[in-house]
Amino acid sequence: MTSKSTSKAKTPIGQLLFRYRDTDTVAGVSRKTTARVAQTLGLTETQAIHLALARLAQETLPRYEADNGELTAKQLRAIKKLEPQGRMVTSENLFA
């Protein structure tokens, strides 16, 4: 009887080749800087890179789906119809 190999060759799905810059710039860092950041935070270099990308994603990516643009005239009329009518009263005291 011949035995079949049960292990499959691993493919590089989800992997990325990361190339460091020779010197630090606004858009890139050197390996030395990555190592210093990782050591300061008590992380591996890979964890430091993931942390940096996660923070960048939180700062730059929208956290909601894009809307459909400007409201139509019909939608604006419907909102105004539901809006409370009358004079708005302001108060100097929060509990008045």
PDB file of N, CA and C in Angstrom, residues 4-57:
ATOM      1  N   LYS A   4      -0.667   8.248   1.068  1.00  0.00           N
ATOM      2  CA  LYS A   4      -0.829   9.559   0.440  1.00  0.00           C
ATOM      3  C   LYS A   4      -0.300  10.634   1.380  1.00  0.00           C
ATOM      4  N   SER A   5       0.289  11.603   0.822  1.00  0.00           N
ATOM      5  CA  SER A   5       0.771  12.721   1.629  1.00  0.00           C
ATOM      6  C   SER A   5      -0.419  13.580   2.036  1.00  0.00           C
ATOM      7  N   THR A   6      -0.581  13.777   3.329  1.00  0.00           N
ATOM      8  CA  THR A   6      -1.718  14.560   3.808  1.00  0.00           C
ATOM      9  C   THR A   6      -1.391  16.039   3.962  1.00  0.00           C
ATOM     10  N   SER A   7      -0.124  16.372   3.919  1.00  0.00           N
ATOM     11  CA  SER A   7       0.219  17.790   4.061  1.00  0.00           C
ATOM     12  C   SER A   7       0.247  18.454   2.695  1.00  0.00           C
ATOM     13  N   LYS A   8      -0.333  19.623   2.651  1.00  0.00           N
ATOM     14  CA  LYS A   8      -0.348  20.395   1.410  1.00  0.00           C
ATOM     15  C   LYS A   8       0.734  21.468   1.493  1.00  0.00           C
ATOM     16  N   ALA A   9       1.260  21.806   0.365  1.00  0.00           N
ATOM     17  CA  ALA A   9       2.264  22.873   0.339  1.00  0.00           C
ATOM     18  C   ALA A   9       1.590  24.188   0.703  1.00  0.00           C
ATOM     19  N   LYS A  10       2.217  24.940   1.588  1.00  0.00           N
ATOM     20  CA  LYS A  10       1.642  26.218   2.004  1.00  0.00           C
ATOM     21  C   LYS A  10       1.857  27.252   0.913  1.00  0.00           C
ATOM     22  N   THR A  11       0.812  28.007   0.666  1.00  0.00           N
ATOM     23  CA  THR A  11       0.901  29.075  -0.318  1.00  0.00           C
ATOM     24  C   THR A  11       0.924  30.407   0.415  1.00  0.00           C
ATOM     25  N   PRO A  12       1.539  31.402  -0.168  1.00  0.00           N
ATOM     26  CA  PRO A  12       1.676  32.690   0.518  1.00  0.00           C
ATOM     27  C   PRO A  12       0.418  33.554   0.456  1.00  0.00           C
ATOM     28  N   ILE A  13      -0.738  32.971   0.734  1.00  0.00           N
ATOM     29  CA  ILE A  13      -1.979  33.741   0.742  1.00  0.00           C
ATOM     30  C   ILE A  13      -1.961  34.660   1.957  1.00  0.00           C
ATOM     31  N   GLY A  14      -2.272  35.912   1.737  1.00  0.00           N
ATOM     32  CA  GLY A  14      -2.316  36.858   2.834  1.00  0.00           C
ATOM     33  C   GLY A  14      -0.955  37.337   3.303  1.00  0.00           C
ATOM     34  N   GLN A  15       0.073  37.085   2.563  1.00  0.00           N
ATOM     35  CA  GLN A  15       1.404  37.538   2.950  1.00  0.00           C
ATOM     36  C   GLN A  15       1.823  38.700   2.069  1.00  0.00           C
ATOM     37  N   LEU A  16       2.700  39.533   2.614  1.00  0.00           N
ATOM     38  CA  LEU A  16       3.158  40.712   1.909  1.00  0.00           C
ATOM     39  C   LEU A  16       4.660  40.864   2.124  1.00  0.00           C
ATOM     40  N   LEU A  17       5.364  41.106   1.068  1.00  0.00           N
ATOM     41  CA  LEU A  17       6.790  41.392   1.179  1.00  0.00           C
ATOM     42  C   LEU A  17       6.929  42.855   1.570  1.00  0.00           C
ATOM     43  N   PHE A  18       7.569  43.105   2.679  1.00  0.00           N
ATOM     44  CA  PHE A  18       7.713  44.466   3.191  1.00  0.00           C
ATOM     45  C   PHE A  18       9.158  44.901   3.030  1.00  0.00           C
ATOM     46  N   ARG A  19       9.364  45.991   2.331  1.00  0.00           N
ATOM     47  CA  ARG A  19      10.724  46.498   2.118  1.00  0.00           C
ATOM     48  C   ARG A  19      10.910  47.795   2.895  1.00  0.00           C
ATOM     49  N   TYR A  20      11.906  47.801   3.741  1.00  0.00           N
ATOM     50  CA  TYR A  20      12.210  48.984   4.535  1.00  0.00           C
ATOM     51  C   TYR A  20      12.901  50.038   3.683  1.00  0.00           C
ATOM     52  N   ARG A  21      12.812  51.278   4.097  1.00  0.00           N
ATOM     53  CA  ARG A  21      13.527  52.371   3.450  1.00  0.00           C
ATOM     54  C   ARG A  21      14.961  52.394   3.989  1.00  0.00           C
ATOM     55  N   ASP A  22      15.864  52.941   3.209  1.00  0.00           N
ATOM     56  CA  ASP A  22      17.248  53.091   3.676  1.00  0.00           C
ATOM     57  C   ASP A  22      17.319  54.118   4.804  1.00  0.00           C
ATOM     58  N   THR A  23      16.515  55.167   4.674  1.00  0.00           N
ATOM     59  CA  THR A  23      16.438  56.204   5.708  1.00  0.00           C
ATOM     60  C   THR A  23      14.971  56.499   5.989  1.00  0.00           C
ATOM     61  N   ASP A  24      14.699  57.055   7.162  1.00  0.00           N
ATOM     62  CA  ASP A  24      13.330  57.412   7.516  1.00  0.00           C
ATOM     63  C   ASP A  24      12.855  58.597   6.684  1.00  0.00           C
ATOM     64  N   THR A  25      11.627  58.508   6.221  1.00  0.00           N
ATOM     65  CA  THR A  25      10.997  59.596   5.477  1.00  0.00           C
ATOM     66  C   THR A  25       9.582  59.777   6.019  1.00  0.00           C
ATOM     67  N   VAL A  26       8.867  60.735   5.462  1.00  0.00           N
ATOM     68  CA  VAL A  26       7.477  60.950   5.854  1.00  0.00           C
ATOM     69  C   VAL A  26       6.629  59.729   5.495  1.00  0.00           C
ATOM     70  N   ALA A  27       7.000  59.050   4.428  1.00  0.00           N
ATOM     71  CA  ALA A  27       6.191  57.933   3.937  1.00  0.00           C
ATOM     72  C   ALA A  27       6.818  56.563   4.166  1.00  0.00           C
ATOM     73  N   GLY A  28       7.844  56.469   4.972  1.00  0.00           N
ATOM     74  CA  GLY A  28       8.461  55.169   5.199  1.00  0.00           C
ATOM     75  C   GLY A  28       9.480  55.213   6.321  1.00  0.00           C
ATOM     76  N   VAL A  29       9.791  54.034   6.845  1.00  0.00           N
ATOM     77  CA  VAL A  29      10.754  53.948   7.946  1.00  0.00           C
ATOM     78  C   VAL A  29      11.825  52.911   7.637  1.00  0.00           C
ATOM     79  N   SER A  30      12.931  53.066   8.327  1.00  0.00           N
ATOM     80  CA  SER A  30      14.026  52.108   8.187  1.00  0.00           C
ATOM     81  C   SER A  30      13.799  50.936   9.138  1.00  0.00           C
ATOM     82  N   ARG A  31      14.542  49.883   8.934  1.00  0.00           N
ATOM     83  CA  ARG A  31      14.457  48.716   9.815  1.00  0.00           C
ATOM     84  C   ARG A  31      14.883  49.089  11.227  1.00  0.00           C
ATOM     85  N   LYS A  32      15.867  49.964  11.333  1.00  0.00           N
ATOM     86  CA  LYS A  32      16.356  50.395  12.642  1.00  0.00           C
ATOM     87  C   LYS A  32      15.238  51.085  13.432  1.00  0.00           C
ATOM     88  N   THR A  33      14.478  51.948  12.776  1.00  0.00           N
ATOM     89  CA  THR A  33      13.380  52.646  13.446  1.00  0.00           C
ATOM     90  C   THR A  33      12.291  51.669  13.864  1.00  0.00           C
ATOM     91  N   THR A  34      11.957  50.731  13.000  1.00  0.00           N
ATOM     92  CA  THR A  34      10.949  49.724  13.342  1.00  0.00           C
ATOM     93  C   THR A  34      11.389  48.921  14.555  1.00  0.00           C
ATOM     94  N   ALA A  35      12.648  48.549  14.590  1.00  0.00           N
ATOM     95  CA  ALA A  35      13.176  47.785  15.724  1.00  0.00           C
ATOM     96  C   ALA A  35      13.119  48.607  17.008  1.00  0.00           C
ATOM     97  N   ARG A  36      13.442  49.903  16.923  1.00  0.00           N
ATOM     98  CA  ARG A  36      13.381  50.769  18.106  1.00  0.00           C
ATOM     99  C   ARG A  36      11.951  50.922  18.611  1.00  0.00           C
ATOM    100  N   VAL A  37      10.997  51.104  17.697  1.00  0.00           N
ATOM    101  CA  VAL A  37       9.585  51.220  18.091  1.00  0.00           C
ATOM    102  C   VAL A  37       9.126  49.929  18.754  1.00  0.00           C
ATOM    103  N   ALA A  38       9.449  48.815  18.128  1.00  0.00           N
ATOM    104  CA  ALA A  38       9.043  47.518  18.676  1.00  0.00           C
ATOM    105  C   ALA A  38       9.632  47.300  20.065  1.00  0.00           C
ATOM    106  N   GLN A  39      10.899  47.609  20.239  1.00  0.00           N
ATOM    107  CA  GLN A  39      11.548  47.420  21.536  1.00  0.00           C
ATOM    108  C   GLN A  39      10.930  48.339  22.588  1.00  0.00           C
ATOM    109  N   THR A  40      10.657  49.570  22.218  1.00  0.00           N
ATOM    110  CA  THR A  40      10.058  50.528  23.147  1.00  0.00           C
ATOM    111  C   THR A  40       8.685  50.061  23.623  1.00  0.00           C
ATOM    112  N   LEU A  41       7.905  49.476  22.710  1.00  0.00           N
ATOM    113  CA  LEU A  41       6.555  49.018  23.044  1.00  0.00           C
ATOM    114  C   LEU A  41       6.518  47.592  23.578  1.00  0.00           C
ATOM    115  N   GLY A  42       7.644  46.905  23.533  1.00  0.00           N
ATOM    116  CA  GLY A  42       7.681  45.516  23.986  1.00  0.00           C
ATOM    117  C   GLY A  42       6.986  44.579  23.019  1.00  0.00           C
ATOM    118  N   LEU A  43       7.096  44.879  21.742  1.00  0.00           N
ATOM    119  CA  LEU A  43       6.454  44.088  20.695  1.00  0.00           C
ATOM    120  C   LEU A  43       7.507  43.525  19.750  1.00  0.00           C
ATOM    121  N   THR A  44       7.061  42.604  18.900  1.00  0.00           N
ATOM    122  CA  THR A  44       7.918  42.175  17.799  1.00  0.00           C
ATOM    123  C   THR A  44       7.793  43.218  16.692  1.00  0.00           C
ATOM    124  N   GLU A  45       8.691  43.171  15.738  1.00  0.00           N
ATOM    125  CA  GLU A  45       8.609  44.108  14.614  1.00  0.00           C
ATOM    126  C   GLU A  45       7.308  43.917  13.843  1.00  0.00           C
ATOM    127  N   THR A  46       6.887  42.678  13.670  1.00  0.00           N
ATOM    128  CA  THR A  46       5.633  42.403  12.960  1.00  0.00           C
ATOM    129  C   THR A  46       4.449  43.002  13.707  1.00  0.00           C
ATOM    130  N   GLN A  47       4.426  42.849  15.032  1.00  0.00           N
ATOM    131  CA  GLN A  47       3.339  43.420  15.827  1.00  0.00           C
ATOM    132  C   GLN A  47       3.344  44.945  15.745  1.00  0.00           C
ATOM    133  N   ALA A  48       4.524  45.544  15.741  1.00  0.00           N
ATOM    134  CA  ALA A  48       4.623  47.003  15.644  1.00  0.00           C
ATOM    135  C   ALA A  48       4.079  47.493  14.303  1.00  0.00           C
ATOM    136  N   ILE A  49       4.380  46.775  13.236  1.00  0.00           N
ATOM    137  CA  ILE A  49       3.870  47.148  11.910  1.00  0.00           C
ATOM    138  C   ILE A  49       2.351  47.010  11.879  1.00  0.00           C
ATOM    139  N   HIS A  50       1.824  45.913  12.434  1.00  0.00           N
ATOM    140  CA  HIS A  50       0.368  45.731  12.484  1.00  0.00           C
ATOM    141  C   HIS A  50      -0.297  46.844  13.292  1.00  0.00           C
ATOM    142  N   LEU A  51       0.297  47.205  14.423  1.00  0.00           N
ATOM    143  CA  LEU A  51      -0.246  48.268  15.262  1.00  0.00           C
ATOM    144  C   LEU A  51      -0.277  49.595  14.503  1.00  0.00           C
ATOM    145  N   ALA A  52       0.802  49.901  13.811  1.00  0.00           N
ATOM    146  CA  ALA A  52       0.869  51.148  13.047  1.00  0.00           C
ATOM    147  C   ALA A  52      -0.195  51.176  11.956  1.00  0.00           C
ATOM    148  N   LEU A  53      -0.362  50.072  11.243  1.00  0.00           N
ATOM    149  CA  LEU A  53      -1.372  50.024  10.185  1.00  0.00           C
ATOM    150  C   LEU A  53      -2.786  50.084  10.751  1.00  0.00           C
ATOM    151  N   ALA A  54      -3.015  49.439  11.893  1.00  0.00           N
ATOM    152  CA  ALA A  54      -4.339  49.481  12.522  1.00  0.00           C
ATOM    153  C   ALA A  54      -4.689  50.908  12.935  1.00  0.00           C
ATOM    154  N   ARG A  55      -3.727  51.623  13.505  1.00  0.00           N
ATOM    155  CA  ARG A  55      -3.973  53.017  13.903  1.00  0.00           C
ATOM    156  C   ARG A  55      -4.217  53.901  12.687  1.00  0.00           C
ATOM    157  N   LEU A  56      -3.457  53.695  11.634  1.00  0.00           N
ATOM    158  CA  LEU A  56      -3.655  54.467  10.410  1.00  0.00           C
ATOM    159  C   LEU A  56      -5.038  54.203   9.826  1.00  0.00           C
ATOM    160  N   ALA A  57      -5.473  52.953   9.848  1.00  0.00           N
ATOM    161  CA  ALA A  57      -6.805  52.610   9.344  1.00  0.00           C
ATOM    162  C   ALA A  57      -7.891  53.294  10.162  1.00  0.00           C
TER     163      ALA A  57
END
